[in-house]
Amino acid sequence: MAGSSVSVDYAEAMITTPIAAGDWLIVAPSLITMVGGALCLMLRKNTDLQPKLGVFLLGLLVLASLGLLIRVLDQGVITMVMGNWLPPFGIAVTADPLGATLTFIGSVVAFCAGVFAMQTVSSSGRRYGFYPFLLLLMTGVCGSFLTADVFNLYVWFEVLLISSYGLLILGNERIQLDGAVKYGVLNLVGTNLFLIATGLLYGIFGTLNMADIAVKVDALDNPASGALATVAALYFLAFAMKAAAFPVNFWLPASYHTPNIVVSAVFAGLLTKVGVYALIRIFVLILPASLEYMADVIGIVAIATLITGALGALAQSEIRRLLGYLVIAGIGSMLAGLAIASSGTQATLAISGAIFYAVHSIIVMTALYMAAGIMGMMGSSFNLRELGGLYHKSVAFAGVFLVLAFAVSGLPPFSGFWPKVMLVDAAFQGGRFWLGAAILVSGFLTTLAMGRVWIYAFWRGGPEGTADGQSVDVTGAAEGQLSSGALWLPLGVLTALVIYFGLQPEWMIELATQGASSVVDPFGYIRSVLGEQG
Amino acid sequence: MRTVIFRTIAPYLAALMVLFSIFVLLRGHNEPGGGFIGGLIAASALAIFGIACGVASVRRAIVFHPMSISGFGLFIGALAGVLSFFKNQAFMTSQWLIFDLFDVEIALSTPLVFDIGVYLVVVGAIGSIALALEEREAD
Amino acid sequence: METGVAILIGLFFTVAVYLMLSKHLVRILLGIAILGNSVNMLIFTNGRLTREIPPLIPSHLYTPETATANPLPQALVLTAIVISFSFFAFLLVLAFRAYQELGTDEVNKMRVAEPENDPTPPQGY
C-alpha cells in the first residue's frame, strides 16, 4: 500500500487535474451547515451564544448559495466528484440552475426562520437543540438539491428526516408526541419505498449516478416497460408521500400544527418541496418515458390534491391546520406541472411553472406560518372562533397578512399569480383542460378560505359573540415581546420578496426556465457529470 | 438485573469492550472493522455499564454529554474532508502523512480521522438513546 | 440462489405489511424493522450474489486476483442498516414516550393533535 514502489496509472480512475477553488461552492452549503450544526451541538448548553452563532452560520449559508447560483448561471452546470474518483465511480455533486435556485431560496427562508426563532424559541428549546437541528436540516435540504447520485439523495433525505424529528418533538408536549408518531412512522415508510425503488434501479443498471442512468435509460429500446415501470411507480409513491400528495397526505395536517410555530414554518416551506424536487429530478431527468406513461395517474393525483387541499382548508377553524391544507393544495399545482410536462412540447413551460411555483410556495408558506405565529401571540389563540379585532392592534400587520393571503391564492400582483399563469397556459396549450381548471378552482377555494381568515381574525371587532359595530380589545402577549424586530424583520423580508416576485417576475421566470431546460434537455447536465464521453 | 456478580463484573467488562472497540476501529482501515461497528461496541459497553451501575455513574464516567460527543465526531469527520481544499483536490480526497517511528511505518490519514468521527457519532447517538431508555426504566 | 432469496424477501415484505396494518404502535414498529431488513436483502440480492469470495485485495497486489463479490451493495446495505437501525431506536423511544403520555398504543385513539369533534369554522359573526 502506501510507501511501496509499484507505480500505478491513476488517470484511468481518478481525476488528476486540480480542482478550481470556486467549485468548492458546490459542497459549501452542506459543509457549512454540517460543521456549523456540529459546532452548535457541542455548544448546546450555551443558550446565549447559540442564536448568534446559528444566525451567523445561516447568513454564511445564504452567501455561499448565492455565490453558487451566480457561478452556475455564469459557467453552466458544474460538478465535483467526491474523493477525486472519476464519475460514475465517485459520488458526484452537481449544481444545475434548478438545484442552485432552490438551494438559494431555501437558504434565505432558513435564515429568516433562524432570526424569527431568536424571539419565539425559549431557552429550553435552545438547550434541546433548535439551532443544531435547524442547521442539520439545511444540510439535508441543500444536499438533496445538489446531489447527482440516487443513493446519496436517499442519505440526504434521511439526514433531513432525522433532524426534522428532533425539531418536531422540541418541547416534548403531549400533542407533539402524537403528531411526531404519525409523521415519523409514515415518513419512514416513505423513505423505505424510495430505497426499494433505488435497489431495483441499481439491479437493472448497475449504477447509481443519475446522469449515467439517464444515458442508459435513453439507450433502451422500450424504456417504460418491465421492471422500470415498477421502479417508476415506486418512486412516484415514495416521493408523493414525502410531498404529501392526495391519497398519502394525511400525515401533514396531523403533525404540522403541533411543534413550535417557527418549526412549522420551516417544515411547510421546505420539506414537501424536497419531495417535489425529487419527483422532477427523477421523472424528467432520468425516466422521461415513464413520465409519459404515468402522466394520467399523476394528473389525477394532482387534481385530487388540489381540490382536497383547498376543501380541507375551508373546513378548518385552526389557522395552523388550515395552512397545512394550503401546503397540500400548493403541492397539487406543482404535480400538475409535472403531469403537463409529459407531453413534450409544453415540457419546459410546465416545469418552469412548477419550479417558480415551488419558489413562491417556499417563501409564502413560511411567511404565512410566521404570520400565524404573530396572530397567535396577539390574540392568545389559533382558533378562528376566538380571534378577532387584530386590525385595531396593528393595521400594518393586517396589510401584510392580506398580501400573503392574495399571494397564496394566486391573485395579482403578487408572486403566486405568475407561476399559475404559466401552469394554466401550459395546461391549455397541452390540451389538459381539467388540470388547468383544477388549478383555477383550487385558487378560488383558497381565496375563500384565506378571505375568511382575514375577515374573522382581523376585520371583525372581537371574538365570536362581539356585537356588531363594537370592538373588543383582545388580550395577547406583552407589548415588548411583540415589538421585537426579530419577529417583524423576517416576515417583512419574505413579504417584500412576495411583492417583488409579483411586480418583477422576469428574472425569476428566466431562472425557472433555465432550471427547467437543464432537466428537460439534460445534455449539459450529463456532459458536466460524465465529461465529454457522455 | 443488579446482582452482585453482574455489578462486580460490569466495570471490567465495559472497559474491555471499549478497548476492543478501539481495536476494531483502528483495524478497520485495511481489514473488516471500522468506525461504525467499533462505535456500536463502545455504545453497548456504555449500556451494560448503565444497566449494572446506574445511568448517573455512566454520565459521570464519560464526562461529556453523549450528544456533545456525537457533535464533536461530526465536526472532525466533516473537517477531515476539507483538508484537500488546500491541495486543489476534490472534497473528501484522502491525504496521507507517512513517517517512520522506531523502524515502524506509521500511516496517518484523513480517512482515519473520518472513521474516528464516525465512531464518536455512533457512540454519542446510540449511547444517548440507550441511556434515555435506561433512565425511563429506573423511574 | 437468487430465486430462493427473492422468495424469502417476498415473505419478509408480506410479514412487514401485515404487521404494519395493525392498530397497535408496537406491531407497526416491528413491521417497520422487518421492512428495513427486507429492503436491505433486496439491495443485496440486486447486486448479484457471489459466494465465499470477499472483495478484499491482498496487500501485495493492486487489483483482486479473481472475480470477487460486488462490494458496492455491501456498502449501500451497511449505510441503510445504520440509518434504519438509528431510526428504529429513535421511534422506539418516541413510541414509549407517546405511550406514557397518551396512555395508549392504539393509533386510532391518538386524537390529541386531531380532536374527534373538531368544531366547524364560524359561519357568521
mmCIF file of C-alpha atoms in Angstrom, chain A residues 9-315:
data_model
loop_
_atom_site.group_PDB
_atom_site.id
_atom_site.type_symbol
_atom_site.label_atom_id
_atom_site.label_comp_id
_atom_site.label_asym_id
_atom_site.label_seq_id
_atom_site.Cartn_x
_atom_site.Cartn_y
_atom_site.Cartn_z
ATOM 1 C CA ASP A 9 -1.648 4.825 -13.535
ATOM 2 C CA TYR A 10 -4.319 6.616 -11.534
ATOM 3 C CA ALA A 11 -5.573 8.597 -14.550
ATOM 4 C CA GLU A 12 -7.835 5.673 -15.525
ATOM 5 C CA ALA A 13 -9.971 6.037 -12.431
ATOM 6 C CA MET A 14 -9.120 9.307 -10.763
ATOM 7 C CA ILE A 15 -9.132 12.956 -11.613
ATOM 8 C CA THR A 16 -5.582 14.223 -11.776
ATOM 9 C CA THR A 17 -6.198 17.836 -12.748
ATOM 10 C CA PRO A 18 -6.520 20.379 -9.937
ATOM 11 C CA ILE A 19 -9.993 21.479 -8.876
ATOM 12 C CA ALA A 20 -10.789 25.199 -9.015
ATOM 13 C CA ALA A 21 -11.352 26.687 -5.583
ATOM 14 C CA GLY A 22 -14.686 28.109 -6.805
ATOM 15 C CA ASP A 23 -16.010 24.608 -7.416
ATOM 16 C CA TRP A 24 -15.942 24.099 -3.670
ATOM 17 C CA LEU A 25 -19.051 26.283 -3.612
ATOM 18 C CA ILE A 26 -20.993 23.137 -4.632
ATOM 19 C CA VAL A 27 -20.267 21.433 -1.333
ATOM 20 C CA ALA A 28 -20.178 24.659 0.686
ATOM 21 C CA PRO A 29 -23.927 24.741 1.585
ATOM 22 C CA SER A 30 -23.893 21.219 3.033
ATOM 23 C CA LEU A 31 -20.450 21.660 4.553
ATOM 24 C CA ILE A 32 -21.163 24.967 6.323
ATOM 25 C CA THR A 33 -24.369 23.669 7.841
ATOM 26 C CA MET A 34 -22.866 20.312 8.825
ATOM 27 C CA VAL A 35 -19.772 21.756 10.514
ATOM 28 C CA GLY A 36 -21.865 24.572 11.985
ATOM 29 C CA GLY A 37 -24.521 22.153 13.196
ATOM 30 C CA ALA A 38 -21.864 20.032 14.874
ATOM 31 C CA LEU A 39 -20.395 23.138 16.497
ATOM 32 C CA CYS A 40 -23.808 24.222 17.782
ATOM 33 C CA LEU A 41 -24.460 20.694 19.054
ATOM 34 C CA MET A 42 -21.298 20.904 21.157
ATOM 35 C CA LEU A 43 -22.288 24.338 22.463
ATOM 36 C CA ARG A 44 -25.857 23.279 23.237
ATOM 37 C CA LYS A 45 -25.687 24.409 26.841
ATOM 38 C CA ASN A 46 -24.654 27.945 25.929
ATOM 39 C CA THR A 47 -28.100 29.326 25.155
ATOM 40 C CA ASP A 48 -26.943 32.936 24.742
ATOM 41 C CA LEU A 49 -24.278 32.253 22.163
ATOM 42 C CA GLN A 50 -26.299 29.730 20.135
ATOM 43 C CA PRO A 51 -28.768 32.060 18.377
ATOM 44 C CA LYS A 52 -25.967 34.412 17.352
ATOM 45 C CA LEU A 53 -23.798 31.583 16.048
ATOM 46 C CA GLY A 54 -26.774 29.912 14.358
ATOM 47 C CA VAL A 55 -27.907 33.076 12.578
ATOM 48 C CA PHE A 56 -24.317 33.866 11.560
ATOM 49 C CA LEU A 57 -23.906 30.397 10.037
ATOM 50 C CA LEU A 58 -27.247 30.642 8.249
ATOM 51 C CA GLY A 59 -26.153 34.018 6.863
ATOM 52 C CA LEU A 60 -22.956 32.365 5.639
ATOM 53 C CA LEU A 61 -25.138 29.699 4.023
ATOM 54 C CA VAL A 62 -27.139 32.369 2.174
ATOM 55 C CA LEU A 63 -23.914 33.945 0.869
ATOM 56 C CA ALA A 64 -22.475 30.579 -0.204
ATOM 57 C CA SER A 65 -25.631 29.544 -2.028
ATOM 58 C CA LEU A 66 -25.862 32.954 -3.700
ATOM 59 C CA GLY A 67 -22.255 32.536 -4.851
ATOM 60 C CA LEU A 68 -23.087 29.070 -6.151
ATOM 61 C CA LEU A 69 -26.126 30.361 -8.058
ATOM 62 C CA ILE A 70 -24.082 33.141 -9.687
ATOM 63 C CA ARG A 71 -21.350 30.675 -10.638
ATOM 64 C CA VAL A 72 -23.866 28.230 -12.136
ATOM 65 C CA LEU A 73 -25.551 30.969 -14.172
ATOM 66 C CA ASP A 74 -22.125 32.142 -15.301
ATOM 67 C CA GLN A 75 -20.480 28.807 -16.152
ATOM 68 C CA GLY A 76 -23.364 26.389 -16.685
ATOM 69 C CA VAL A 77 -23.779 23.142 -14.780
ATOM 70 C CA ILE A 78 -20.828 22.385 -12.502
ATOM 71 C CA THR A 79 -19.855 19.077 -10.950
ATOM 72 C CA MET A 80 -17.480 17.891 -8.282
ATOM 73 C CA VAL A 81 -16.808 14.224 -7.627
ATOM 74 C CA MET A 82 -16.025 13.204 -4.060
ATOM 75 C CA GLY A 83 -12.546 11.883 -3.390
ATOM 76 C CA ASN A 84 -11.248 12.661 -6.905
ATOM 77 C CA TRP A 85 -12.739 9.481 -8.397
ATOM 78 C CA LEU A 86 -13.922 9.705 -11.969
ATOM 79 C CA PRO A 87 -17.670 9.515 -12.406
ATOM 80 C CA PRO A 88 -19.664 7.298 -12.325
ATOM 81 C CA PHE A 89 -17.474 5.623 -9.669
ATOM 82 C CA GLY A 90 -17.296 8.520 -7.242
ATOM 83 C CA ILE A 91 -20.321 10.196 -5.715
ATOM 84 C CA ALA A 92 -20.959 13.273 -7.847
ATOM 85 C CA VAL A 93 -22.347 16.530 -6.504
ATOM 86 C CA THR A 94 -23.778 18.651 -9.296
ATOM 87 C CA ALA A 95 -25.221 22.132 -9.248
ATOM 88 C CA ASP A 96 -27.543 22.944 -12.130
ATOM 89 C CA PRO A 97 -29.815 26.026 -12.290
ATOM 90 C CA LEU A 98 -32.730 24.062 -10.762
ATOM 91 C CA GLY A 99 -30.796 22.808 -7.747
ATOM 92 C CA ALA A 100 -28.912 26.073 -7.226
ATOM 93 C CA THR A 101 -32.089 28.194 -7.337
ATOM 94 C CA LEU A 102 -33.902 26.048 -4.810
ATOM 95 C CA THR A 103 -30.815 25.930 -2.572
ATOM 96 C CA PHE A 104 -30.616 29.717 -2.583
ATOM 97 C CA ILE A 105 -34.308 30.275 -1.841
ATOM 98 C CA GLY A 106 -34.237 27.558 0.825
ATOM 99 C CA SER A 107 -31.250 29.210 2.495
ATOM 100 C CA VAL A 108 -32.954 32.614 2.543
ATOM 101 C CA VAL A 109 -36.025 31.077 4.174
ATOM 102 C CA ALA A 110 -33.900 29.203 6.717
ATOM 103 C CA PHE A 111 -32.056 32.419 7.576
ATOM 104 C CA CYS A 112 -35.375 34.219 8.134
ATOM 105 C CA ALA A 113 -36.558 31.334 10.315
ATOM 106 C CA GLY A 114 -33.328 31.474 12.311
ATOM 107 C CA VAL A 115 -33.886 35.163 13.035
ATOM 108 C CA PHE A 116 -37.577 34.611 13.846
ATOM 109 C CA ALA A 117 -36.625 31.851 16.286
ATOM 110 C CA MET A 118 -34.498 34.249 18.340
ATOM 111 C CA GLN A 119 -37.792 35.546 19.734
ATOM 112 C CA THR A 120 -40.096 32.517 19.629
ATOM 113 C CA VAL A 121 -37.864 29.627 20.741
ATOM 114 C CA SER A 122 -37.376 29.669 24.509
ATOM 115 C CA SER A 123 -34.048 28.957 26.144
ATOM 116 C CA SER A 124 -35.172 25.403 26.990
ATOM 117 C CA GLY A 125 -35.948 24.889 23.308
ATOM 118 C CA ARG A 126 -32.445 26.092 22.533
ATOM 119 C CA ARG A 127 -30.989 23.673 25.037
ATOM 120 C CA TYR A 128 -32.896 20.827 23.384
ATOM 121 C CA GLY A 129 -31.025 21.831 20.247
ATOM 122 C CA PHE A 130 -33.177 24.003 17.998
ATOM 123 C CA TYR A 131 -30.280 25.623 16.122
ATOM 124 C CA PRO A 132 -28.188 22.453 15.622
ATOM 125 C CA PHE A 133 -31.231 20.641 14.261
ATOM 126 C CA LEU A 134 -32.166 23.560 12.004
ATOM 127 C CA LEU A 135 -28.635 23.630 10.578
ATOM 128 C CA LEU A 136 -28.553 19.860 10.093
ATOM 129 C CA LEU A 137 -31.982 20.045 8.453
ATOM 130 C CA MET A 138 -30.491 22.519 5.986
ATOM 131 C CA THR A 139 -27.587 20.103 5.409
ATOM 132 C CA GLY A 140 -30.120 17.547 4.278
ATOM 133 C CA VAL A 141 -32.144 20.012 2.211
ATOM 134 C CA CYS A 142 -29.134 21.503 0.386
ATOM 135 C CA GLY A 143 -27.560 18.071 -0.059
ATOM 136 C CA SER A 144 -30.753 16.750 -1.666
ATOM 137 C CA PHE A 145 -30.936 19.696 -4.051
ATOM 138 C CA LEU A 146 -27.315 19.326 -5.164
ATOM 139 C CA THR A 147 -26.558 15.626 -5.306
ATOM 140 C CA ALA A 148 -26.252 13.731 -8.576
ATOM 141 C CA ASP A 149 -26.409 10.260 -7.088
ATOM 142 C CA VAL A 150 -29.650 8.446 -6.302
ATOM 143 C CA PHE A 151 -28.430 6.648 -3.200
ATOM 144 C CA ASN A 152 -26.831 9.830 -1.927
ATOM 145 C CA LEU A 153 -30.229 11.502 -2.356
ATOM 146 C CA TYR A 154 -31.653 8.832 -0.054
ATOM 147 C CA VAL A 155 -28.958 9.566 2.547
ATOM 148 C CA TRP A 156 -29.714 13.312 2.464
ATOM 149 C CA PHE A 157 -33.418 12.567 2.798
ATOM 150 C CA GLU A 158 -32.643 10.642 5.963
ATOM 151 C CA VAL A 159 -30.430 13.435 7.288
ATOM 152 C CA LEU A 160 -33.249 15.923 6.911
ATOM 153 C CA LEU A 161 -35.754 13.434 8.302
ATOM 154 C CA ILE A 162 -33.801 12.721 11.496
ATOM 155 C CA SER A 163 -33.249 16.423 12.157
ATOM 156 C CA SER A 164 -36.919 17.120 11.468
ATOM 157 C CA TYR A 165 -37.817 14.545 14.160
ATOM 158 C CA GLY A 166 -35.587 16.452 16.552
ATOM 159 C CA LEU A 167 -37.310 19.734 15.690
ATOM 160 C CA LEU A 168 -40.795 18.241 15.801
ATOM 161 C CA ILE A 169 -40.574 16.995 19.398
ATOM 162 C CA LEU A 170 -38.754 20.088 20.687
ATOM 163 C CA GLY A 171 -40.538 20.846 23.938
ATOM 164 C CA ASN A 172 -41.966 17.347 24.490
ATOM 165 C CA GLU A 173 -45.647 18.232 24.825
ATOM 166 C CA ARG A 174 -48.408 15.630 24.537
ATOM 167 C CA ILE A 175 -49.744 16.999 21.268
ATOM 168 C CA GLN A 176 -46.256 16.979 19.781
ATOM 169 C CA LEU A 177 -45.697 13.319 20.646
ATOM 170 C CA ASP A 178 -48.997 12.488 18.971
ATOM 171 C CA GLY A 179 -48.076 14.391 15.809
ATOM 172 C CA ALA A 180 -44.499 13.081 15.789
ATOM 173 C CA VAL A 181 -45.602 9.439 15.924
ATOM 174 C CA LYS A 182 -47.707 9.823 12.769
ATOM 175 C CA TYR A 183 -45.128 11.957 10.981
ATOM 176 C CA GLY A 184 -42.288 9.637 11.955
ATOM 177 C CA VAL A 185 -43.863 6.337 11.017
ATOM 178 C CA LEU A 186 -45.312 7.460 7.681
ATOM 179 C CA ASN A 187 -42.160 9.254 6.552
ATOM 180 C CA LEU A 188 -40.023 6.262 7.438
ATOM 181 C CA VAL A 189 -42.273 4.018 5.343
ATOM 182 C CA GLY A 190 -41.940 6.556 2.520
ATOM 183 C CA THR A 191 -38.137 6.521 2.580
ATOM 184 C CA ASN A 192 -38.174 2.722 2.686
ATOM 185 C CA LEU A 193 -40.230 2.715 -0.525
ATOM 186 C CA PHE A 194 -37.654 5.104 -2.014
ATOM 187 C CA LEU A 195 -34.910 2.663 -1.025
ATOM 188 C CA ILE A 196 -36.746 -0.307 -2.579
ATOM 189 C CA ALA A 197 -37.027 1.574 -5.876
ATOM 190 C CA THR A 198 -33.356 2.562 -5.699
ATOM 191 C CA GLY A 199 -32.318 -1.040 -5.055
ATOM 192 C CA LEU A 200 -34.279 -2.220 -8.088
ATOM 193 C CA LEU A 201 -32.829 0.577 -10.217
ATOM 194 C CA TYR A 202 -29.332 -0.472 -9.182
ATOM 195 C CA GLY A 203 -30.178 -4.072 -10.044
ATOM 196 C CA ILE A 204 -31.232 -3.043 -13.545
ATOM 197 C CA PHE A 205 -28.416 -0.665 -14.484
ATOM 198 C CA GLY A 206 -25.604 -1.414 -12.039
ATOM 199 C CA THR A 207 -25.049 2.288 -11.403
ATOM 200 C CA LEU A 208 -26.496 4.950 -9.151
ATOM 201 C CA ASN A 209 -25.218 8.076 -10.858
ATOM 202 C CA MET A 210 -28.224 9.999 -12.196
ATOM 203 C CA ALA A 211 -26.530 11.124 -15.412
ATOM 204 C CA ASP A 212 -25.223 7.623 -16.064
ATOM 205 C CA ILE A 213 -28.682 6.127 -15.517
ATOM 206 C CA ALA A 214 -30.245 8.768 -17.794
ATOM 207 C CA VAL A 215 -27.853 7.775 -20.586
ATOM 208 C CA LYS A 216 -28.525 4.079 -20.064
ATOM 209 C CA VAL A 217 -32.313 4.522 -19.942
ATOM 210 C CA ASP A 218 -32.148 6.536 -23.123
ATOM 211 C CA ALA A 219 -30.316 3.693 -24.869
ATOM 212 C CA LEU A 220 -33.051 1.151 -24.080
ATOM 213 C CA ASP A 221 -35.490 0.074 -26.808
ATOM 214 C CA ASN A 222 -38.553 0.288 -24.647
ATOM 215 C CA PRO A 223 -37.689 2.467 -21.676
ATOM 216 C CA ALA A 224 -41.057 2.409 -19.921
ATOM 217 C CA SER A 225 -41.719 -1.311 -19.707
ATOM 218 C CA GLY A 226 -40.967 -4.217 -17.413
ATOM 219 C CA ALA A 227 -39.069 -3.612 -14.221
ATOM 220 C CA LEU A 228 -38.639 0.099 -14.960
ATOM 221 C CA ALA A 229 -42.428 0.586 -14.766
ATOM 222 C CA THR A 230 -42.321 -0.859 -11.226
ATOM 223 C CA VAL A 231 -39.407 1.388 -10.330
ATOM 224 C CA ALA A 232 -41.224 4.462 -11.649
ATOM 225 C CA ALA A 233 -44.434 3.614 -9.772
ATOM 226 C CA LEU A 234 -42.499 3.068 -6.534
ATOM 227 C CA TYR A 235 -40.626 6.345 -6.931
ATOM 228 C CA PHE A 236 -43.875 8.164 -7.553
ATOM 229 C CA LEU A 237 -45.486 6.668 -4.447
ATOM 230 C CA ALA A 238 -42.426 7.347 -2.292
ATOM 231 C CA PHE A 239 -41.989 10.978 -3.311
ATOM 232 C CA ALA A 240 -45.725 11.642 -3.347
ATOM 233 C CA MET A 241 -45.702 10.519 0.284
ATOM 234 C CA LYS A 242 -42.838 12.934 1.018
ATOM 235 C CA ALA A 243 -44.606 15.727 -0.846
ATOM 236 C CA ALA A 244 -47.997 14.958 0.792
ATOM 237 C CA ALA A 245 -49.941 14.345 -2.420
ATOM 238 C CA PHE A 246 -53.552 13.239 -2.211
ATOM 239 C CA PRO A 247 -54.065 9.693 -1.037
ATOM 240 C CA VAL A 248 -50.943 9.781 1.148
ATOM 241 C CA ASN A 249 -51.226 13.303 2.551
ATOM 242 C CA PHE A 250 -52.799 12.698 5.941
ATOM 243 C CA TRP A 251 -49.628 12.841 7.968
ATOM 244 C CA LEU A 252 -49.177 16.525 7.141
ATOM 245 C CA PRO A 253 -52.292 18.107 8.706
ATOM 246 C CA ALA A 254 -51.863 15.676 11.610
ATOM 247 C CA SER A 255 -48.439 16.928 12.561
ATOM 248 C CA TYR A 256 -47.556 20.339 11.124
ATOM 249 C CA HIS A 257 -49.569 22.334 13.654
ATOM 250 C CA THR A 258 -48.055 20.651 16.715
ATOM 251 C CA PRO A 259 -44.483 21.999 17.008
ATOM 252 C CA ASN A 260 -43.211 25.496 17.743
ATOM 253 C CA ILE A 261 -44.523 27.880 15.073
ATOM 254 C CA VAL A 262 -41.110 28.565 13.542
ATOM 255 C CA VAL A 263 -40.545 24.813 13.116
ATOM 256 C CA SER A 264 -43.902 24.573 11.335
ATOM 257 C CA ALA A 265 -42.831 27.466 9.126
ATOM 258 C CA VAL A 266 -39.587 25.779 8.070
ATOM 259 C CA PHE A 267 -41.301 22.435 7.513
ATOM 260 C CA ALA A 268 -44.134 23.952 5.467
ATOM 261 C CA GLY A 269 -41.636 25.881 3.372
ATOM 262 C CA LEU A 270 -39.010 23.274 2.696
ATOM 263 C CA LEU A 271 -39.783 19.626 3.419
ATOM 264 C CA THR A 272 -42.585 18.898 0.967
ATOM 265 C CA LYS A 273 -40.756 20.828 -1.777
ATOM 266 C CA VAL A 274 -37.801 18.484 -1.453
ATOM 267 C CA GLY A 275 -40.214 15.692 -2.379
ATOM 268 C CA VAL A 276 -41.451 17.664 -5.395
ATOM 269 C CA TYR A 277 -37.860 18.419 -6.404
ATOM 270 C CA ALA A 278 -37.024 14.700 -6.260
ATOM 271 C CA LEU A 279 -40.069 13.921 -8.432
ATOM 272 C CA ILE A 280 -38.950 16.452 -11.052
ATOM 273 C CA ARG A 281 -35.355 15.216 -10.922
ATOM 274 C CA ILE A 282 -36.201 11.514 -11.172
ATOM 275 C CA PHE A 283 -39.049 11.688 -13.659
ATOM 276 C CA VAL A 284 -37.953 14.441 -16.029
ATOM 277 C CA LEU A 285 -34.215 13.770 -15.989
ATOM 278 C CA ILE A 286 -33.924 10.005 -15.544
ATOM 279 C CA LEU A 287 -37.230 8.416 -16.524
ATOM 280 C CA PRO A 288 -38.905 10.688 -19.121
ATOM 281 C CA ALA A 289 -40.558 7.721 -20.862
ATOM 282 C CA SER A 290 -42.114 6.578 -17.580
ATOM 283 C CA LEU A 291 -43.380 10.118 -17.010
ATOM 284 C CA GLU A 292 -45.240 9.930 -20.302
ATOM 285 C CA TYR A 293 -46.575 6.523 -19.349
ATOM 286 C CA MET A 294 -47.723 7.678 -15.914
ATOM 287 C CA ALA A 295 -48.948 11.142 -16.938
ATOM 288 C CA ASP A 296 -52.643 10.351 -16.456
ATOM 289 C CA VAL A 297 -52.095 8.936 -12.979
ATOM 290 C CA ILE A 298 -50.003 11.949 -11.984
ATOM 291 C CA GLY A 299 -52.661 14.252 -13.435
ATOM 292 C CA ILE A 300 -55.469 12.617 -11.444
ATOM 293 C CA VAL A 301 -53.391 12.715 -8.266
ATOM 294 C CA ALA A 302 -52.649 16.393 -8.940
ATOM 295 C CA ILE A 303 -56.345 17.265 -9.383
ATOM 296 C CA ALA A 304 -57.327 15.335 -6.251
ATOM 297 C CA THR A 305 -54.540 17.023 -4.271
ATOM 298 C CA LEU A 306 -55.530 20.493 -5.484
ATOM 299 C CA ILE A 307 -59.198 20.030 -4.596
ATOM 300 C CA THR A 308 -58.816 18.153 -1.279
ATOM 301 C CA GLY A 309 -56.190 20.633 -0.107
ATOM 302 C CA ALA A 310 -58.425 23.615 -0.765
ATOM 303 C CA LEU A 311 -61.568 21.937 0.658
ATOM 304 C CA GLY A 312 -59.618 20.845 3.731
ATOM 305 C CA ALA A 313 -58.542 24.447 4.262
ATOM 306 C CA LEU A 314 -62.190 25.571 4.073
ATOM 307 C CA ALA A 315 -63.186 23.074 6.767
#
